[in-house]
CSV table of C-alpha atoms in Angstrom, one decimal:
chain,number,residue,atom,x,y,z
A,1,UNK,CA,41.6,183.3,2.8
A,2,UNK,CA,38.5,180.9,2.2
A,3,UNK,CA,35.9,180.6,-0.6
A,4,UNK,CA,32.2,181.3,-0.1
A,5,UNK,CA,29.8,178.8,-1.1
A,6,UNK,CA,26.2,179.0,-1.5
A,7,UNK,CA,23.9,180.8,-3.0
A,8,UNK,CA,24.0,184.0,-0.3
A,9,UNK,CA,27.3,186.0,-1.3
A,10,UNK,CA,27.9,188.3,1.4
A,11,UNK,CA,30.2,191.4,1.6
A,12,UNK,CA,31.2,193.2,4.6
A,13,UNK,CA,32.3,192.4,7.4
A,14,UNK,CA,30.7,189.9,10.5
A,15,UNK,CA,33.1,189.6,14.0
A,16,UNK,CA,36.5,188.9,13.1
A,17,UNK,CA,35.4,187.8,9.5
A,18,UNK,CA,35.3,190.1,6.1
A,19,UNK,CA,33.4,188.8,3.6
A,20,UNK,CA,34.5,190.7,-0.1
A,21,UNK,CA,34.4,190.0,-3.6
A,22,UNK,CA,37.4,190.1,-6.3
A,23,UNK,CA,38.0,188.3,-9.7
A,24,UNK,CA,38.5,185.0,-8.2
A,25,UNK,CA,35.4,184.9,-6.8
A,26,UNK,CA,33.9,185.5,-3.5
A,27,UNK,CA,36.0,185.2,-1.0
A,28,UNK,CA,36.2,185.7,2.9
A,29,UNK,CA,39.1,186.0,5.6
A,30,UNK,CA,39.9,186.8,9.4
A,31,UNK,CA,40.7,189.9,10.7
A,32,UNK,CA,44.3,190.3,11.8
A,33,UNK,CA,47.9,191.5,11.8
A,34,UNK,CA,50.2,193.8,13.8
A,35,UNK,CA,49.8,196.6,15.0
A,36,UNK,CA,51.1,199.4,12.1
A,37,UNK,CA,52.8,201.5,15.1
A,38,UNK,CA,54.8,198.3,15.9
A,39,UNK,CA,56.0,197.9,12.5
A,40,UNK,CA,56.8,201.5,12.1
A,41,UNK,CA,59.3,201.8,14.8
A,42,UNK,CA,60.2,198.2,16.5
A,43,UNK,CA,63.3,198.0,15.1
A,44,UNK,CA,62.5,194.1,14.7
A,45,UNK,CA,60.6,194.9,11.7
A,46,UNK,CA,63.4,196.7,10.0
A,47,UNK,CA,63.2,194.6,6.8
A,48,UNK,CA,59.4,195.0,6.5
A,49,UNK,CA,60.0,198.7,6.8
A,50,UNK,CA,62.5,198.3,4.0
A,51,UNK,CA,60.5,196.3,1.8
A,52,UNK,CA,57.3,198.2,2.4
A,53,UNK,CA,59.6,201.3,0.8
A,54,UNK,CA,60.9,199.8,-2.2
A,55,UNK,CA,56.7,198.3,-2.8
A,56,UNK,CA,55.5,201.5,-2.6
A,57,UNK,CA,58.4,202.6,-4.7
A,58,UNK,CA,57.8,200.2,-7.8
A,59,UNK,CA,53.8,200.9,-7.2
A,60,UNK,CA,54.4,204.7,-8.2
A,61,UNK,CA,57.0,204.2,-11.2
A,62,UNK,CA,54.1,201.3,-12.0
A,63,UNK,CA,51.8,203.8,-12.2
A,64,UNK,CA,53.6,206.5,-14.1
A,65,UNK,CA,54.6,204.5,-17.1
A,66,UNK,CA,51.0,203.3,-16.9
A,67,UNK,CA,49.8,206.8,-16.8
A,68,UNK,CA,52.3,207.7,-19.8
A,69,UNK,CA,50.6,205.1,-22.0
A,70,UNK,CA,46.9,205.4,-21.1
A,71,UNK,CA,45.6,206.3,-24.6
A,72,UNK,CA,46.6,202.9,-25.9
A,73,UNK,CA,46.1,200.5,-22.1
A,74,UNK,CA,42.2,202.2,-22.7
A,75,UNK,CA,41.9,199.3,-25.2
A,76,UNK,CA,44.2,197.3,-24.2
A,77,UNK,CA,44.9,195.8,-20.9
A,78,UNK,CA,44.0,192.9,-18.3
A,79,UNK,CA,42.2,192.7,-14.8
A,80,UNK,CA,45.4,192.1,-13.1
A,81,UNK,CA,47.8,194.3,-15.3
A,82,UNK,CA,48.4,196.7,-12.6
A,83,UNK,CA,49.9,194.7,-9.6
A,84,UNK,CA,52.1,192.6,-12.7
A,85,UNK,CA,53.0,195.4,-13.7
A,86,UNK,CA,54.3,196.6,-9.9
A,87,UNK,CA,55.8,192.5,-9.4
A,88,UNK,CA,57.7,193.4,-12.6
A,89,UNK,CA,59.1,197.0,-11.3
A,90,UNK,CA,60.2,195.2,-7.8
A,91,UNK,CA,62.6,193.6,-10.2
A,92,UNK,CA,63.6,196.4,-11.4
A,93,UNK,CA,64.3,197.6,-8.5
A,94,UNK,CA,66.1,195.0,-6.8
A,95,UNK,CA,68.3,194.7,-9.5
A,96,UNK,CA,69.5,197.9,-8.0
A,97,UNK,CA,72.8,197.5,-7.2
A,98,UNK,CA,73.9,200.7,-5.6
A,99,UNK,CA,72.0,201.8,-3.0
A,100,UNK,CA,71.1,200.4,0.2
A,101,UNK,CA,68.4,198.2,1.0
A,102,UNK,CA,65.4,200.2,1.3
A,103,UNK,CA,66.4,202.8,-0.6
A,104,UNK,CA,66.7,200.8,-4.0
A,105,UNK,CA,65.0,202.3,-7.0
A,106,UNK,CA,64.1,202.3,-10.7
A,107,UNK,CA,66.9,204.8,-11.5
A,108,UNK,CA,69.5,203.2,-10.5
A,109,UNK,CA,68.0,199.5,-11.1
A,110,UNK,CA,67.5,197.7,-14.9
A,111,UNK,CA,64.9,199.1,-16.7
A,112,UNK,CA,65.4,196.6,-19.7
A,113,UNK,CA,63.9,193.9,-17.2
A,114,UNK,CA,60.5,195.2,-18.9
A,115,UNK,CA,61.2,194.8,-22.4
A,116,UNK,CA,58.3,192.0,-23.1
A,117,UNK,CA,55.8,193.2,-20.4
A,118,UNK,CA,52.5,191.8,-21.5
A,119,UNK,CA,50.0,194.6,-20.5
A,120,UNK,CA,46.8,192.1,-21.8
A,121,UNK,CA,47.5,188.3,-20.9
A,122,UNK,CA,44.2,187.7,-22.9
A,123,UNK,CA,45.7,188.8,-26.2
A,124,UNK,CA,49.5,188.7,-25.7
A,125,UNK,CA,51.5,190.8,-29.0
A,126,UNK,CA,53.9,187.7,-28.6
A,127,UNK,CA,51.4,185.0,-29.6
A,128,UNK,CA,49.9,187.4,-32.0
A,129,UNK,CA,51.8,189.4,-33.9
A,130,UNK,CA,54.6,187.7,-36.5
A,131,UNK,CA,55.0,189.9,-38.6
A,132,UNK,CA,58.8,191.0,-38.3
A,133,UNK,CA,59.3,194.5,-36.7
A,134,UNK,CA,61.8,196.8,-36.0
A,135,UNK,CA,61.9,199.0,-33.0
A,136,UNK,CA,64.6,202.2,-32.7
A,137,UNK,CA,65.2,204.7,-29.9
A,138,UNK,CA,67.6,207.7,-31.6
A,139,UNK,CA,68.0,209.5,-27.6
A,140,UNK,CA,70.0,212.3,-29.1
A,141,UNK,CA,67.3,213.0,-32.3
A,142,UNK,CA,64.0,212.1,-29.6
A,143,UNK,CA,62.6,210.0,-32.1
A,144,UNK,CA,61.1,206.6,-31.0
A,145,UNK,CA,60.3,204.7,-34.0
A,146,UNK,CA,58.8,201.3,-35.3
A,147,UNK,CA,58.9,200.0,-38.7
A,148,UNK,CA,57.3,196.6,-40.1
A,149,UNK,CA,57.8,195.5,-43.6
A,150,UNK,CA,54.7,194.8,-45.9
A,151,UNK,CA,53.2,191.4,-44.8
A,152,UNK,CA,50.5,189.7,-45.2
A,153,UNK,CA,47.8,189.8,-42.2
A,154,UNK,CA,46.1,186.9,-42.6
A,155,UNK,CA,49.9,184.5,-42.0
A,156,UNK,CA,51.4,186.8,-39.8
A,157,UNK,CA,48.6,187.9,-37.7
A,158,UNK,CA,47.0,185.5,-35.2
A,159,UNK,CA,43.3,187.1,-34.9
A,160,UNK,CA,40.6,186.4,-32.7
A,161,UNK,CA,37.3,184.9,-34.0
A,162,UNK,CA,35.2,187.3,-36.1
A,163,UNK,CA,38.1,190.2,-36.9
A,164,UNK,CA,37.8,191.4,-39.9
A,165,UNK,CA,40.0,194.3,-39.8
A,166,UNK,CA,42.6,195.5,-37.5
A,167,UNK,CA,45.5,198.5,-37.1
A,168,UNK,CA,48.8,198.4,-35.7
A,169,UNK,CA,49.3,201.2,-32.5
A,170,UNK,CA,52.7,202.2,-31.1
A,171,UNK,CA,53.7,205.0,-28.4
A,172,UNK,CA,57.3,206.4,-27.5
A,173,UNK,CA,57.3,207.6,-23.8
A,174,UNK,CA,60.0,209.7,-21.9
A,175,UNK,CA,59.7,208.6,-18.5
A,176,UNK,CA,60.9,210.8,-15.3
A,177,UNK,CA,60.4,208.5,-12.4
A,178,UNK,CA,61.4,210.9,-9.4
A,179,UNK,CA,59.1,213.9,-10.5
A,180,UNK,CA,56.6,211.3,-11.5
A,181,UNK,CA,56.1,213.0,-14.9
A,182,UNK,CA,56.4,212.1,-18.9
A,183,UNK,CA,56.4,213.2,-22.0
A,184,UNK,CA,54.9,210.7,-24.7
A,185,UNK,CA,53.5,210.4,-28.2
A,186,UNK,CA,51.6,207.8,-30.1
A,187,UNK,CA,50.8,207.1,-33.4
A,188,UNK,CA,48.6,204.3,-35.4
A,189,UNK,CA,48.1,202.9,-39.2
A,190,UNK,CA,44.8,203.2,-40.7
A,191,UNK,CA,42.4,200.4,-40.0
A,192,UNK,CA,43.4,197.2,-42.3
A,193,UNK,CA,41.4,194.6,-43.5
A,194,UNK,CA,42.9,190.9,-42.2
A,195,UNK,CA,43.1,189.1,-45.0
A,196,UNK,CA,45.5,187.5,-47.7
A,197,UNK,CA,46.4,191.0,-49.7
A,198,UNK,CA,50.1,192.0,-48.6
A,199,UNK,CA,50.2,195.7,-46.4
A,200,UNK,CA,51.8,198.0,-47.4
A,201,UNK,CA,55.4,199.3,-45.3
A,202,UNK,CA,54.2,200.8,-41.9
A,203,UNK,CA,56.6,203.0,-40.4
A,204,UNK,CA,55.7,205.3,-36.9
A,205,UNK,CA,58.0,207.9,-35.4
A,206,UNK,CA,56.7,209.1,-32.1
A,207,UNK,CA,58.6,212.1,-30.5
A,208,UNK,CA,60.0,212.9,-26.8
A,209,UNK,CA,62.7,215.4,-25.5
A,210,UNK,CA,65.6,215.5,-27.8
A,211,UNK,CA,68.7,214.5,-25.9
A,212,UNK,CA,66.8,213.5,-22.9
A,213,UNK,CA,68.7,211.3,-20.2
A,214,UNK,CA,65.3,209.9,-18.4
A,215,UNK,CA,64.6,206.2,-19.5
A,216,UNK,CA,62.7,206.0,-23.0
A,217,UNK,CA,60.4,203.2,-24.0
A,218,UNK,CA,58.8,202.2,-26.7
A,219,UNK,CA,55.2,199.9,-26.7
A,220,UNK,CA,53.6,198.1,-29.5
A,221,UNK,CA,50.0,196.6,-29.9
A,222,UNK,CA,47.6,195.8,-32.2
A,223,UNK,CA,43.8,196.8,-32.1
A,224,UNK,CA,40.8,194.3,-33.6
A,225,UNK,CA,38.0,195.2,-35.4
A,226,UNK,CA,34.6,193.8,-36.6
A,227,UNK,CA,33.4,195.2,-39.8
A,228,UNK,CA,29.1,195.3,-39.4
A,229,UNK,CA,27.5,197.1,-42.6
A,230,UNK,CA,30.4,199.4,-43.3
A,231,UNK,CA,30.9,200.7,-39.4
A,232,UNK,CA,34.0,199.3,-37.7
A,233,UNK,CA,33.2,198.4,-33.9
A,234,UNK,CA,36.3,197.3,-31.7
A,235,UNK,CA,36.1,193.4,-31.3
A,236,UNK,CA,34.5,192.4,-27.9
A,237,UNK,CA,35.7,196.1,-26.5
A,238,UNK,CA,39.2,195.3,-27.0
A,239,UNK,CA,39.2,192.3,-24.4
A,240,UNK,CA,42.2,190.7,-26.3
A,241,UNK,CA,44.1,193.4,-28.0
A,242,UNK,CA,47.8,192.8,-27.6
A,243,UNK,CA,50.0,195.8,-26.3
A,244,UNK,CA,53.6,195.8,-24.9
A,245,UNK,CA,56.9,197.1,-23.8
A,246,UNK,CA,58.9,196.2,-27.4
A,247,UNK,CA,62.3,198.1,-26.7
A,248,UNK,CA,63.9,200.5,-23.6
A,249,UNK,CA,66.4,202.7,-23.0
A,250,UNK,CA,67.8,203.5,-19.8
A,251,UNK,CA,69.2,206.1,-17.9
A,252,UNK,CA,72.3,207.7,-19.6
């Protein structure tokens, strides 16, 4: 692909060129590629067959743990967090090590490879919460809890410029990735002023399916606020509010 220069940005397609626009600017590239009945049957594209399966694959349980935690990714989430997100499944998936190539999948792969996912790499949870927390999944109870001991905001939250207040958000999420369904709940603290005046204890249970044997996870973020004559308005619409995959469970 090439870079358009100029001041005329075009979009669409001239000849063998498409001209289109994404977050790295405008951009432009030939037309091309094989033929999609070739690579359906020719049995020299077996691989990209296989690979195309297990891609489409991650992009689905991508998007139902996605789905399962929109209420808190509304807020909190990058430009690109979608096709990490599906780079980080792949893994997943790969690390399958009982089915056949093709055929690999997030059940039978290591879900605890996303344990850390960053779902905003403008306001990561690792660079900005560190305050000591403590995540538990109780599978047989269905409770999907998070507990942080008072502390004080101002040391052991890193902020961005103007907060002035902010609340801590978790969600549990039960996660069936062959029906392509959930079940999840998600709680959050009041809003907090940051300053130097200790927190109290904050303590969230958020409930699935008691004994359930589909993966659990549990997520963790943070929300910012800016305080403007007693209204509280979300700090630059959430652009770096931290969120992410704190603890998992896997199949039993």
């Amino acid at each position: 692909m090439a870079k358009q220069k100029g001041i005329i940005k075009l979009k669409g397609t001239i000849g063998d060129i498409t001209f289109y626009k994404t977050q790295d600017g405008h951009l432009a590239r030939e037309k091309g590629g094989i033929d999609a009945s070739r690579i359906k049957n020719d049995p020299a594209f077996q691989r990209t067959r296989e690979n195309g399966s297990e891609f489409g694959r991650a992009g689905k349980a991508g998007k139902v743990l996605r789905t399962a935690l929109r209420a808190l990714l509304l807020n909190s989430a990058d430009g690109r967090m979608v096709s990490r997100l599906t780079q980080q499944m792949i893994k997943v998936i790969q690390a399958d090590m009982v089915s056949e190539r093709g055929m690999r999948n997030v059940i039978d792969g290591e879900v605890d490879l996303l344990v850390g996912f960053e779902f905003n790499t403008r306001g990561k949870l690792g660079t900005s919460l560190f305050a000591p927390f403590v995540g538990t999944i109780d599978r047989a109870a269905g409770e999907i809890t998070i507990d942080l001991a008072s502390f004080v905001p101002a040391n052991m939250i890193a902020a961005p410029s103007g907060t002035s207040h902010f609340k801590i958000i978790s969600a549990g999420a039960e996660i069936d990735f062959e029906a392509e369904t959930f079940v999840e709940t998600h709680s959050e603290s009041a809003i907090l002023p940051w300053n130097s005046v200790a927190t109290a204890a904050i303590s969230h249970t958020n409930d699935v399916t008691p004994g359930s044997t589909k993966p659990l996870f549990l997520a963790l973020g943070i929300e910012f606020y800016q305080e403007v004559n007693g209204a509280m308005y979300p700090l630059k619409n959430g652009a770096f509010n931290p969120l992410a995959v704190v603890k998992v469970d896997g199949v039993v």
